[in-house]
C-alpha cells in the first residue's frame, strides 16, 4: 500500500528533529510520496533542502501563491521562473486566485495566474490551483487557456457538484483533503456523484487537519484519515483508495 500526498507544506517545519519525526510518521503510515507546493521566493530553498534530504519521496513544485501576489509580483515571478532552470520540478504551483483575504489584488492575481499557466505549458507540466472564493474567476481563465496541454489539480476542492464536473471537464483532478471529514462541509455528498478516478489525496499540511485532529496542526501522515473517509464514501477498502489515487498522482506528475 502506497499513499501520495499531492499537496503538503511539510517544509514549514524548520526543526530538523521534528521534521525527521514528521517524515517517519509518514513512512509508518505508508505515505511515501509528497509533493511540495511553492508559495514565494523564500520557499524555494526550504523545498530544495527537503528534496535533497528525502530523494524519491519529496518532489518540488514552483509557483507564486495568489496571496503573495503584491505590487512587486513581476520581479518575484521573474526570480521564481529563473530558479526553475536549475531545479527538477513536477508542477507549477500553487497558483490561482484567492478573494477571501484581499479582493483589491484581483487584477494582478489574474495576470500572475495566466503567466504561470504559460510556464506550465512551455514546460509541459501540470498546474496546481489554489482557489478560494474565486471559482468563477478561475474558470474564466481556464476556459481561455483550455487546450491539450492544460491539466493539473484543483487543490483543496470544496465546491459543489457543478463546479466539480466543470473542473474535471477542463482536465483537472480534484484534490481532496481534511475538509471531506468535516460533518457540515457537504463534500462527501458531492463526491458520491464523482468517480474515484477523478480524485487525488492531499493534506495541505500544516493546515486543515482531518477529524480526529481538526483544529490542530496537520501533517502528511494524517492522509490515512482522509483515505479512510473516502473508503466509506466509495464503499471500498483503504487499499483501493491508495492504489487509485496514487495512480492518478503518477498520471498528473509523470513520476
PDB file of C-alpha atoms in Angstrom:
ATOM      1  CA  UNK A   1       0.000   0.000   0.000  1.00  0.00           C
ATOM      2  CA  UNK A   2       1.382   3.368  -1.050  1.00  0.00           C
ATOM      3  CA  UNK A   3      -0.127   6.790  -0.410  1.00  0.00           C
ATOM      4  CA  UNK A   4       0.681  10.056  -2.165  1.00  0.00           C
ATOM      5  CA  UNK A   5       0.183  13.446  -0.547  1.00  0.00           C
ATOM      6  CA  UNK A   6      -0.131  15.683  -3.597  1.00  0.00           C
ATOM      7  CA  UNK A   7      -0.030  18.908  -1.578  1.00  0.00           C
ATOM      8  CA  UNK A   8       1.908  19.413   1.654  1.00  0.00           C
ATOM      9  CA  UNK A   9       3.887  22.324   3.090  1.00  0.00           C
ATOM     10  CA  UNK A  10       5.958  19.982   5.218  1.00  0.00           C
ATOM     11  CA  UNK A  11       8.959  22.241   4.669  1.00  0.00           C
ATOM     12  CA  UNK A  12       7.436  24.835   7.030  1.00  0.00           C
ATOM     13  CA  UNK A  13       8.866  22.739   9.863  1.00  0.00           C
ATOM     14  CA  UNK A  14      12.405  24.046  10.348  1.00  0.00           C
ATOM     15  CA  UNK A  15      13.434  21.983  13.370  1.00  0.00           C
ATOM     16  CA  UNK A  16      15.462  19.052  11.951  1.00  0.00           C
ATOM     17  CA  UNK A  17      14.447  16.626  14.690  1.00  0.00           C
ATOM     18  CA  UNK A  18      10.739  17.463  14.417  1.00  0.00           C
ATOM     19  CA  UNK A  19      10.941  17.220  10.639  1.00  0.00           C
ATOM     20  CA  UNK A  20      12.552  13.805  10.858  1.00  0.00           C
ATOM     21  CA  UNK A  21       9.739  12.633  13.136  1.00  0.00           C
ATOM     22  CA  UNK A  22       7.124  14.027  10.748  1.00  0.00           C
ATOM     23  CA  UNK A  23       8.686  12.100   7.894  1.00  0.00           C
ATOM     24  CA  UNK A  24       8.991   8.924   9.928  1.00  0.00           C
ATOM     25  CA  UNK A  25       5.281   9.071  10.789  1.00  0.00           C
ATOM     26  CA  UNK A  26       4.587   9.426   7.070  1.00  0.00           C
ATOM     27  CA  UNK A  27       6.584   6.301   6.293  1.00  0.00           C
ATOM     28  CA  UNK A  28       4.958   4.425   9.176  1.00  0.00           C
ATOM     29  CA  UNK A  29       1.572   5.186   7.580  1.00  0.00           C
ATOM     30  CA  UNK A  30       2.700   4.340   4.020  1.00  0.00           C
ATOM     31  CA  UNK A  31       2.639   7.992   2.945  1.00  0.00           C
ATOM     32  CA  UNK A  32       5.806   7.803   0.885  1.00  0.00           C
ATOM     33  CA  UNK A  33       5.301  10.324  -1.920  1.00  0.00           C
ATOM     34  CA  UNK A  34       4.998  14.002  -1.000  1.00  0.00           C
ATOM     35  CA  UNK A  35       4.624  16.895  -3.436  1.00  0.00           C
ATOM     36  CA  UNK A  36       5.698  20.298  -2.157  1.00  0.00           C
ATOM     37  CA  UNK A  37       3.919  23.409  -3.490  1.00  0.00           C
ATOM     38  CA  UNK A  38       5.921  26.607  -3.632  1.00  0.00           C
ATOM     39  CA  UNK A  39       4.388  29.855  -2.342  1.00  0.00           C
ATOM     40  CA  UNK A  40       7.088  32.538  -2.607  1.00  0.00           C
ATOM     41  CA  UNK A  41      10.815  33.081  -3.149  1.00  0.00           C
ATOM     42  CA  UNK A  42      11.739  32.099   0.414  1.00  0.00           C
ATOM     43  CA  UNK A  43      10.066  28.700  -0.021  1.00  0.00           C
ATOM     44  CA  UNK A  44      12.393  27.618  -2.806  1.00  0.00           C
ATOM     45  CA  UNK A  45      15.426  26.845  -0.646  1.00  0.00           C
ATOM     46  CA  UNK A  46      13.300  25.133   2.017  1.00  0.00           C
ATOM     47  CA  UNK A  47      11.696  22.862  -0.570  1.00  0.00           C
ATOM     48  CA  UNK A  48      15.009  22.075  -2.230  1.00  0.00           C
ATOM     49  CA  UNK A  49      16.537  21.161   1.126  1.00  0.00           C
ATOM     50  CA  UNK A  50      13.723  18.710   1.878  1.00  0.00           C
ATOM     51  CA  UNK A  51      14.002  17.175  -1.586  1.00  0.00           C
ATOM     52  CA  UNK A  52      17.738  16.635  -1.042  1.00  0.00           C
ATOM     53  CA  UNK A  53      17.126  15.038   2.350  1.00  0.00           C
ATOM     54  CA  UNK A  54      14.461  12.670   1.074  1.00  0.00           C
ATOM     55  CA  UNK A  55      15.113  11.899  -2.600  1.00  0.00           C
ATOM     56  CA  UNK A  56      12.484   9.687  -4.147  1.00  0.00           C
ATOM     57  CA  UNK A  57       9.976  10.759  -1.520  1.00  0.00           C
ATOM     58  CA  UNK A  58       9.754  14.562  -1.811  1.00  0.00           C
ATOM     59  CA  UNK A  59       9.091  16.354  -5.089  1.00  0.00           C
ATOM     60  CA  UNK A  60       9.213  20.085  -5.803  1.00  0.00           C
ATOM     61  CA  UNK A  61       6.806  22.494  -7.439  1.00  0.00           C
ATOM     62  CA  UNK A  62       7.453  26.125  -8.389  1.00  0.00           C
ATOM     63  CA  UNK A  63       4.961  28.968  -8.308  1.00  0.00           C
ATOM     64  CA  UNK A  64       3.698  32.117  -6.618  1.00  0.00           C
ATOM     65  CA  UNK A  65       0.734  31.727  -4.271  1.00  0.00           C
ATOM     66  CA  UNK A  66      -2.068  34.197  -5.072  1.00  0.00           C
ATOM     67  CA  UNK A  67      -1.967  35.637  -1.543  1.00  0.00           C
ATOM     68  CA  UNK A  68       1.678  36.549  -2.202  1.00  0.00           C
ATOM     69  CA  UNK A  69       0.906  38.425  -5.405  1.00  0.00           C
ATOM     70  CA  UNK A  70       1.774  42.007  -4.422  1.00  0.00           C
ATOM     71  CA  UNK A  71       2.901  45.165  -6.216  1.00  0.00           C
ATOM     72  CA  UNK A  72       6.313  43.637  -6.944  1.00  0.00           C
ATOM     73  CA  UNK A  73       4.832  40.429  -8.366  1.00  0.00           C
ATOM     74  CA  UNK A  74       6.579  40.797 -11.727  1.00  0.00           C
ATOM     75  CA  UNK A  75      10.024  40.783 -10.112  1.00  0.00           C
ATOM     76  CA  UNK A  76       9.044  37.859  -7.887  1.00  0.00           C
ATOM     77  CA  UNK A  77       7.729  35.877 -10.851  1.00  0.00           C
ATOM     78  CA  UNK A  78      10.961  36.525 -12.735  1.00  0.00           C
ATOM     79  CA  UNK A  79      13.039  35.181  -9.835  1.00  0.00           C
ATOM     80  CA  UNK A  80      10.877  32.082  -9.391  1.00  0.00           C
ATOM     81  CA  UNK A  81      10.944  31.429 -13.119  1.00  0.00           C
ATOM     82  CA  UNK A  82      14.745  31.756 -13.202  1.00  0.00           C
ATOM     83  CA  UNK A  83      15.029  29.217 -10.379  1.00  0.00           C
ATOM     84  CA  UNK A  84      13.289  26.578 -12.460  1.00  0.00           C
ATOM     85  CA  UNK A  85      16.241  26.333 -14.841  1.00  0.00           C
ATOM     86  CA  UNK A  86      18.458  24.645 -12.246  1.00  0.00           C
ATOM     87  CA  UNK A  87      15.823  22.584 -10.452  1.00  0.00           C
ATOM     88  CA  UNK A  88      13.777  19.472 -11.120  1.00  0.00           C
ATOM     89  CA  UNK A  89      10.145  20.391 -10.626  1.00  0.00           C
ATOM     90  CA  UNK A  90       6.994  18.418 -11.290  1.00  0.00           C
ATOM     91  CA  UNK A  91       4.305  21.118 -11.384  1.00  0.00           C
ATOM     92  CA  UNK A  92       3.719  24.850 -11.419  1.00  0.00           C
ATOM     93  CA  UNK A  93       2.021  25.570  -8.148  1.00  0.00           C
ATOM     94  CA  UNK A  94       0.456  26.575  -6.087  1.00  0.00           C
ATOM     95  CA  UNK A  95      -1.027  29.283  -8.255  1.00  0.00           C
ATOM     96  CA  UNK A  96      -4.505  30.708  -8.727  1.00  0.00           C
ATOM     97  CA  UNK A  97      -6.841  33.297  -7.247  1.00  0.00           C
ATOM     98  CA  UNK A  98      -7.800  33.999  -3.633  1.00  0.00           C
ATOM     99  CA  UNK A  99     -10.536  36.554  -2.963  1.00  0.00           C
ATOM    100  CA  UNK A 100     -11.029  35.669   0.688  1.00  0.00           C
ATOM    101  CA  UNK A 101      -8.241  37.840   2.068  1.00  0.00           C
ATOM    102  CA  UNK A 102      -7.832  40.617  -0.487  1.00  0.00           C
ATOM    103  CA  UNK A 103     -10.116  41.450  -3.393  1.00  0.00           C
ATOM    104  CA  UNK A 104      -8.143  44.560  -4.349  1.00  0.00           C
ATOM    105  CA  UNK A 105      -5.385  42.482  -5.953  1.00  0.00           C
ATOM    106  CA  UNK A 106      -7.715  40.553  -8.265  1.00  0.00           C
ATOM    107  CA  UNK A 107      -6.339  42.072 -11.472  1.00  0.00           C
ATOM    108  CA  UNK A 108      -2.702  41.273 -10.720  1.00  0.00           C
ATOM    109  CA  UNK A 109      -3.681  37.846  -9.385  1.00  0.00           C
ATOM    110  CA  UNK A 110      -5.318  37.145 -12.741  1.00  0.00           C
ATOM    111  CA  UNK A 111      -2.219  38.304 -14.619  1.00  0.00           C
ATOM    112  CA  UNK A 112       0.115  36.222 -12.443  1.00  0.00           C
ATOM    113  CA  UNK A 113      -2.123  33.158 -12.776  1.00  0.00           C
ATOM    114  CA  UNK A 114      -2.215  33.414 -16.570  1.00  0.00           C
ATOM    115  CA  UNK A 115       1.534  33.954 -16.767  1.00  0.00           C
ATOM    116  CA  UNK A 116       2.276  30.872 -14.717  1.00  0.00           C
ATOM    117  CA  UNK A 117      -0.113  28.765 -16.767  1.00  0.00           C
ATOM    118  CA  UNK A 118       2.057  29.708 -19.751  1.00  0.00           C
ATOM    119  CA  UNK A 119       5.148  28.473 -17.879  1.00  0.00           C
ATOM    120  CA  UNK A 120       3.455  25.142 -17.331  1.00  0.00           C
ATOM    121  CA  UNK A 121       2.519  24.786 -20.967  1.00  0.00           C
ATOM    122  CA  UNK A 122       6.017  25.705 -22.123  1.00  0.00           C
ATOM    123  CA  UNK A 123       7.495  23.117 -19.746  1.00  0.00           C
ATOM    124  CA  UNK A 124       4.752  20.538 -20.347  1.00  0.00           C
ATOM    125  CA  UNK A 125       3.937  20.469 -16.638  1.00  0.00           C
ATOM    126  CA  UNK A 126       0.649  20.328 -14.742  1.00  0.00           C
ATOM    127  CA  UNK A 127      -0.579  23.241 -12.642  1.00  0.00           C
ATOM    128  CA  UNK A 128      -1.799  23.056  -9.057  1.00  0.00           C
ATOM    129  CA  UNK A 129      -4.546  25.601  -8.445  1.00  0.00           C
ATOM    130  CA  UNK A 130      -5.386  27.459  -5.248  1.00  0.00           C
ATOM    131  CA  UNK A 131      -8.981  28.682  -5.481  1.00  0.00           C
ATOM    132  CA  UNK A 132     -10.695  30.418  -2.592  1.00  0.00           C
ATOM    133  CA  UNK A 133     -13.992  32.219  -3.162  1.00  0.00           C
ATOM    134  CA  UNK A 134     -12.970  32.547  -6.804  1.00  0.00           C
ATOM    135  CA  UNK A 135     -14.420  29.673  -8.823  1.00  0.00           C
ATOM    136  CA  UNK A 136     -15.921  31.980 -11.464  1.00  0.00           C
ATOM    137  CA  UNK A 137     -12.667  33.888 -11.870  1.00  0.00           C
ATOM    138  CA  UNK A 138     -10.604  30.701 -12.031  1.00  0.00           C
ATOM    139  CA  UNK A 139     -12.882  29.038 -14.566  1.00  0.00           C
ATOM    140  CA  UNK A 140     -12.926  32.149 -16.741  1.00  0.00           C
ATOM    141  CA  UNK A 141      -9.156  31.950 -17.175  1.00  0.00           C
ATOM    142  CA  UNK A 142      -9.090  28.166 -17.561  1.00  0.00           C
ATOM    143  CA  UNK A 143     -11.690  28.347 -20.331  1.00  0.00           C
ATOM    144  CA  UNK A 144      -9.457  30.806 -22.194  1.00  0.00           C
ATOM    145  CA  UNK A 145      -6.375  28.656 -21.676  1.00  0.00           C
ATOM    146  CA  UNK A 146      -8.033  25.320 -22.431  1.00  0.00           C
ATOM    147  CA  UNK A 147      -6.027  23.105 -24.805  1.00  0.00           C
ATOM    148  CA  UNK A 148      -4.346  19.701 -24.792  1.00  0.00           C
ATOM    149  CA  UNK A 149      -1.532  20.996 -22.534  1.00  0.00           C
ATOM    150  CA  UNK A 150      -3.733  22.368 -19.763  1.00  0.00           C
ATOM    151  CA  UNK A 151      -4.020  19.892 -16.891  1.00  0.00           C
ATOM    152  CA  UNK A 152      -3.438  19.535 -13.171  1.00  0.00           C
ATOM    153  CA  UNK A 153      -5.122  19.570  -9.789  1.00  0.00           C
ATOM    154  CA  UNK A 154      -7.739  21.843  -8.294  1.00  0.00           C
ATOM    155  CA  UNK A 155      -6.196  21.862  -4.837  1.00  0.00           C
ATOM    156  CA  UNK A 156      -8.346  21.683  -1.695  1.00  0.00           C
ATOM    157  CA  UNK A 157     -11.553  21.261  -3.644  1.00  0.00           C
ATOM    158  CA  UNK A 158     -14.594  22.307  -1.603  1.00  0.00           C
ATOM    159  CA  UNK A 159     -17.024  23.261  -4.359  1.00  0.00           C
ATOM    160  CA  UNK A 160     -20.372  21.917  -5.444  1.00  0.00           C
ATOM    161  CA  UNK A 161     -21.171  19.170  -7.938  1.00  0.00           C
ATOM    162  CA  UNK A 162     -21.442  21.537 -10.907  1.00  0.00           C
ATOM    163  CA  UNK A 163     -18.042  23.046 -10.113  1.00  0.00           C
ATOM    164  CA  UNK A 164     -16.516  19.598  -9.662  1.00  0.00           C
ATOM    165  CA  UNK A 165     -17.732  18.440 -13.052  1.00  0.00           C
ATOM    166  CA  UNK A 166     -16.579  21.642 -14.715  1.00  0.00           C
ATOM    167  CA  UNK A 167     -13.072  21.233 -13.277  1.00  0.00           C
ATOM    168  CA  UNK A 168     -12.928  17.633 -14.471  1.00  0.00           C
ATOM    169  CA  UNK A 169     -14.141  18.630 -17.938  1.00  0.00           C
ATOM    170  CA  UNK A 170     -11.305  21.154 -18.092  1.00  0.00           C
ATOM    171  CA  UNK A 171      -8.768  18.401 -17.451  1.00  0.00           C
ATOM    172  CA  UNK A 172      -8.288  18.634 -13.708  1.00  0.00           C
ATOM    173  CA  UNK A 173      -8.271  16.190 -10.837  1.00  0.00           C
ATOM    174  CA  UNK A 174      -9.863  17.233  -7.561  1.00  0.00           C
ATOM    175  CA  UNK A 175      -7.520  17.462  -4.581  1.00  0.00           C
ATOM    176  CA  UNK A 176      -9.362  16.042  -1.572  1.00  0.00           C
ATOM    177  CA  UNK A 177      -8.121  16.849   1.917  1.00  0.00           C
ATOM    178  CA  UNK A 178      -9.247  17.070   5.517  1.00  0.00           C
ATOM    179  CA  UNK A 179     -12.404  19.047   4.720  1.00  0.00           C
ATOM    180  CA  UNK A 180     -14.058  15.859   3.465  1.00  0.00           C
ATOM    181  CA  UNK A 181     -14.070  14.607   7.074  1.00  0.00           C
ATOM    182  CA  UNK A 182     -15.943  17.666   8.402  1.00  0.00           C
ATOM    183  CA  UNK A 183     -19.604  16.896   9.060  1.00  0.00           C
ATOM    184  CA  UNK A 184     -21.070  20.185   7.813  1.00  0.00           C
ATOM    185  CA  UNK A 185     -18.808  20.595   4.777  1.00  0.00           C
ATOM    186  CA  UNK A 186     -21.081  18.579   2.466  1.00  0.00           C
ATOM    187  CA  UNK A 187     -18.155  17.478   0.329  1.00  0.00           C
ATOM    188  CA  UNK A 188     -18.938  13.824   0.960  1.00  0.00           C
ATOM    189  CA  UNK A 189     -22.320  14.277  -0.736  1.00  0.00           C
ATOM    190  CA  UNK A 190     -20.691  15.900  -3.773  1.00  0.00           C
ATOM    191  CA  UNK A 191     -18.192  13.069  -4.137  1.00  0.00           C
ATOM    192  CA  UNK A 192     -20.911  10.437  -4.242  1.00  0.00           C
ATOM    193  CA  UNK A 193     -21.515  11.587  -7.825  1.00  0.00           C
ATOM    194  CA  UNK A 194     -17.832  11.885  -8.765  1.00  0.00           C
ATOM    195  CA  UNK A 195     -15.766   8.799  -9.715  1.00  0.00           C
ATOM    196  CA  UNK A 196     -12.722   7.978  -7.608  1.00  0.00           C
ATOM    197  CA  UNK A 197     -10.754   8.067 -10.850  1.00  0.00           C
ATOM    198  CA  UNK A 198     -11.004  11.874 -10.748  1.00  0.00           C
ATOM    199  CA  UNK A 199      -9.504  12.358  -7.291  1.00  0.00           C
ATOM    200  CA  UNK A 200      -6.134  12.681  -5.609  1.00  0.00           C
ATOM    201  CA  UNK A 201      -5.349  12.890  -1.907  1.00  0.00           C
ATOM    202  CA  UNK A 202      -3.726  15.817  -0.133  1.00  0.00           C
ATOM    203  CA  UNK A 203      -3.314  17.228   3.363  1.00  0.00           C
ATOM    204  CA  UNK A 204      -2.290  20.869   2.801  1.00  0.00           C
ATOM    205  CA  UNK A 205      -0.234  20.308   5.954  1.00  0.00           C
ATOM    206  CA  UNK A 206       0.022  22.108   8.361  1.00  0.00           C
ATOM    207  CA  UNK A 207      -3.497  23.388   7.569  1.00  0.00           C
ATOM    208  CA  UNK A 208      -6.946  21.764   7.535  1.00  0.00           C
ATOM    209  CA  UNK A 209      -6.258  18.730   9.696  1.00  0.00           C
ATOM    210  CA  UNK A 210      -8.840  15.962   9.279  1.00  0.00           C
ATOM    211  CA  UNK A 211     -11.039  14.587  12.029  1.00  0.00           C
ATOM    212  CA  UNK A 212      -9.977  13.498  14.676  1.00  0.00           C
ATOM    213  CA  UNK A 213      -7.228  16.155  14.611  1.00  0.00           C
ATOM    214  CA  UNK A 214      -9.353  19.089  13.443  1.00  0.00           C
ATOM    215  CA  UNK A 215      -8.147  22.355  14.950  1.00  0.00           C
ATOM    216  CA  UNK A 216      -4.620  21.041  15.465  1.00  0.00           C
ATOM    217  CA  UNK A 217      -1.587  21.308  13.165  1.00  0.00           C
ATOM    218  CA  UNK A 218      -1.959  18.970  10.223  1.00  0.00           C
ATOM    219  CA  UNK A 219       0.738  16.609   8.951  1.00  0.00           C
ATOM    220  CA  UNK A 220       1.091  14.357   5.950  1.00  0.00           C
ATOM    221  CA  UNK A 221       0.798  11.153   7.981  1.00  0.00           C
ATOM    222  CA  UNK A 222      -2.839  12.106   8.615  1.00  0.00           C
ATOM    223  CA  UNK A 223      -3.567  11.344   4.966  1.00  0.00           C
ATOM    224  CA  UNK A 224      -4.743   7.909   6.115  1.00  0.00           C
ATOM    225  CA  UNK A 225      -7.753   9.508   7.835  1.00  0.00           C
ATOM    226  CA  UNK A 226      -8.762  11.245   4.612  1.00  0.00           C
ATOM    227  CA  UNK A 227      -8.368   7.956   2.764  1.00  0.00           C
ATOM    228  CA  UNK A 228     -10.493   6.230   5.382  1.00  0.00           C
ATOM    229  CA  UNK A 229     -13.312   8.704   4.810  1.00  0.00           C
ATOM    230  CA  UNK A 230     -13.113   8.151   1.049  1.00  0.00           C
ATOM    231  CA  UNK A 231     -13.246   4.403   1.616  1.00  0.00           C
ATOM    232  CA  UNK A 232     -16.552   4.957   3.433  1.00  0.00           C
ATOM    233  CA  UNK A 233     -17.912   7.214   0.695  1.00  0.00           C
ATOM    234  CA  UNK A 234     -16.975   4.830  -2.122  1.00  0.00           C
ATOM    235  CA  UNK A 235     -17.813   1.709  -0.111  1.00  0.00           C
ATOM    236  CA  UNK A 236     -14.433   0.155  -0.694  1.00  0.00           C
ATOM    237  CA  UNK A 237     -11.253  -0.525   1.277  1.00  0.00           C
ATOM    238  CA  UNK A 238      -8.404   1.823   2.051  1.00  0.00           C
ATOM    239  CA  UNK A 239      -6.050  -0.199  -0.149  1.00  0.00           C
ATOM    240  CA  UNK A 240      -8.094   0.639  -3.248  1.00  0.00           C
ATOM    241  CA  UNK A 241      -8.188   4.313  -2.282  1.00  0.00           C
ATOM    242  CA  UNK A 242      -4.390   4.272  -2.015  1.00  0.00           C
ATOM    243  CA  UNK A 243      -3.948   2.415  -5.299  1.00  0.00           C
ATOM    244  CA  UNK A 244      -6.283   4.567  -7.392  1.00  0.00           C
ATOM    245  CA  UNK A 245      -5.276   7.957  -6.001  1.00  0.00           C
ATOM    246  CA  UNK A 246      -1.557   7.199  -6.233  1.00  0.00           C
ATOM    247  CA  UNK A 247      -2.040   6.024  -9.824  1.00  0.00           C
ATOM    248  CA  UNK A 248      -3.839   9.312 -10.512  1.00  0.00           C
ATOM    249  CA  UNK A 249      -0.929  11.248  -8.997  1.00  0.00           C
ATOM    250  CA  UNK A 250       1.511   9.394 -11.260  1.00  0.00           C
ATOM    251  CA  UNK A 251      -0.601  10.337 -14.249  1.00  0.00           C
ATOM    252  CA  UNK A 252      -0.513  14.011 -13.263  1.00  0.00           C
ATOM    253  CA  UNK A 253       3.107  14.394 -12.204  1.00  0.00           C
ATOM    254  CA  UNK A 254       4.577  11.768 -14.532  1.00  0.00           C
ATOM    255  CA  UNK A 255       6.548  10.170 -11.712  1.00  0.00           C
TER     256      UNK A 255
END
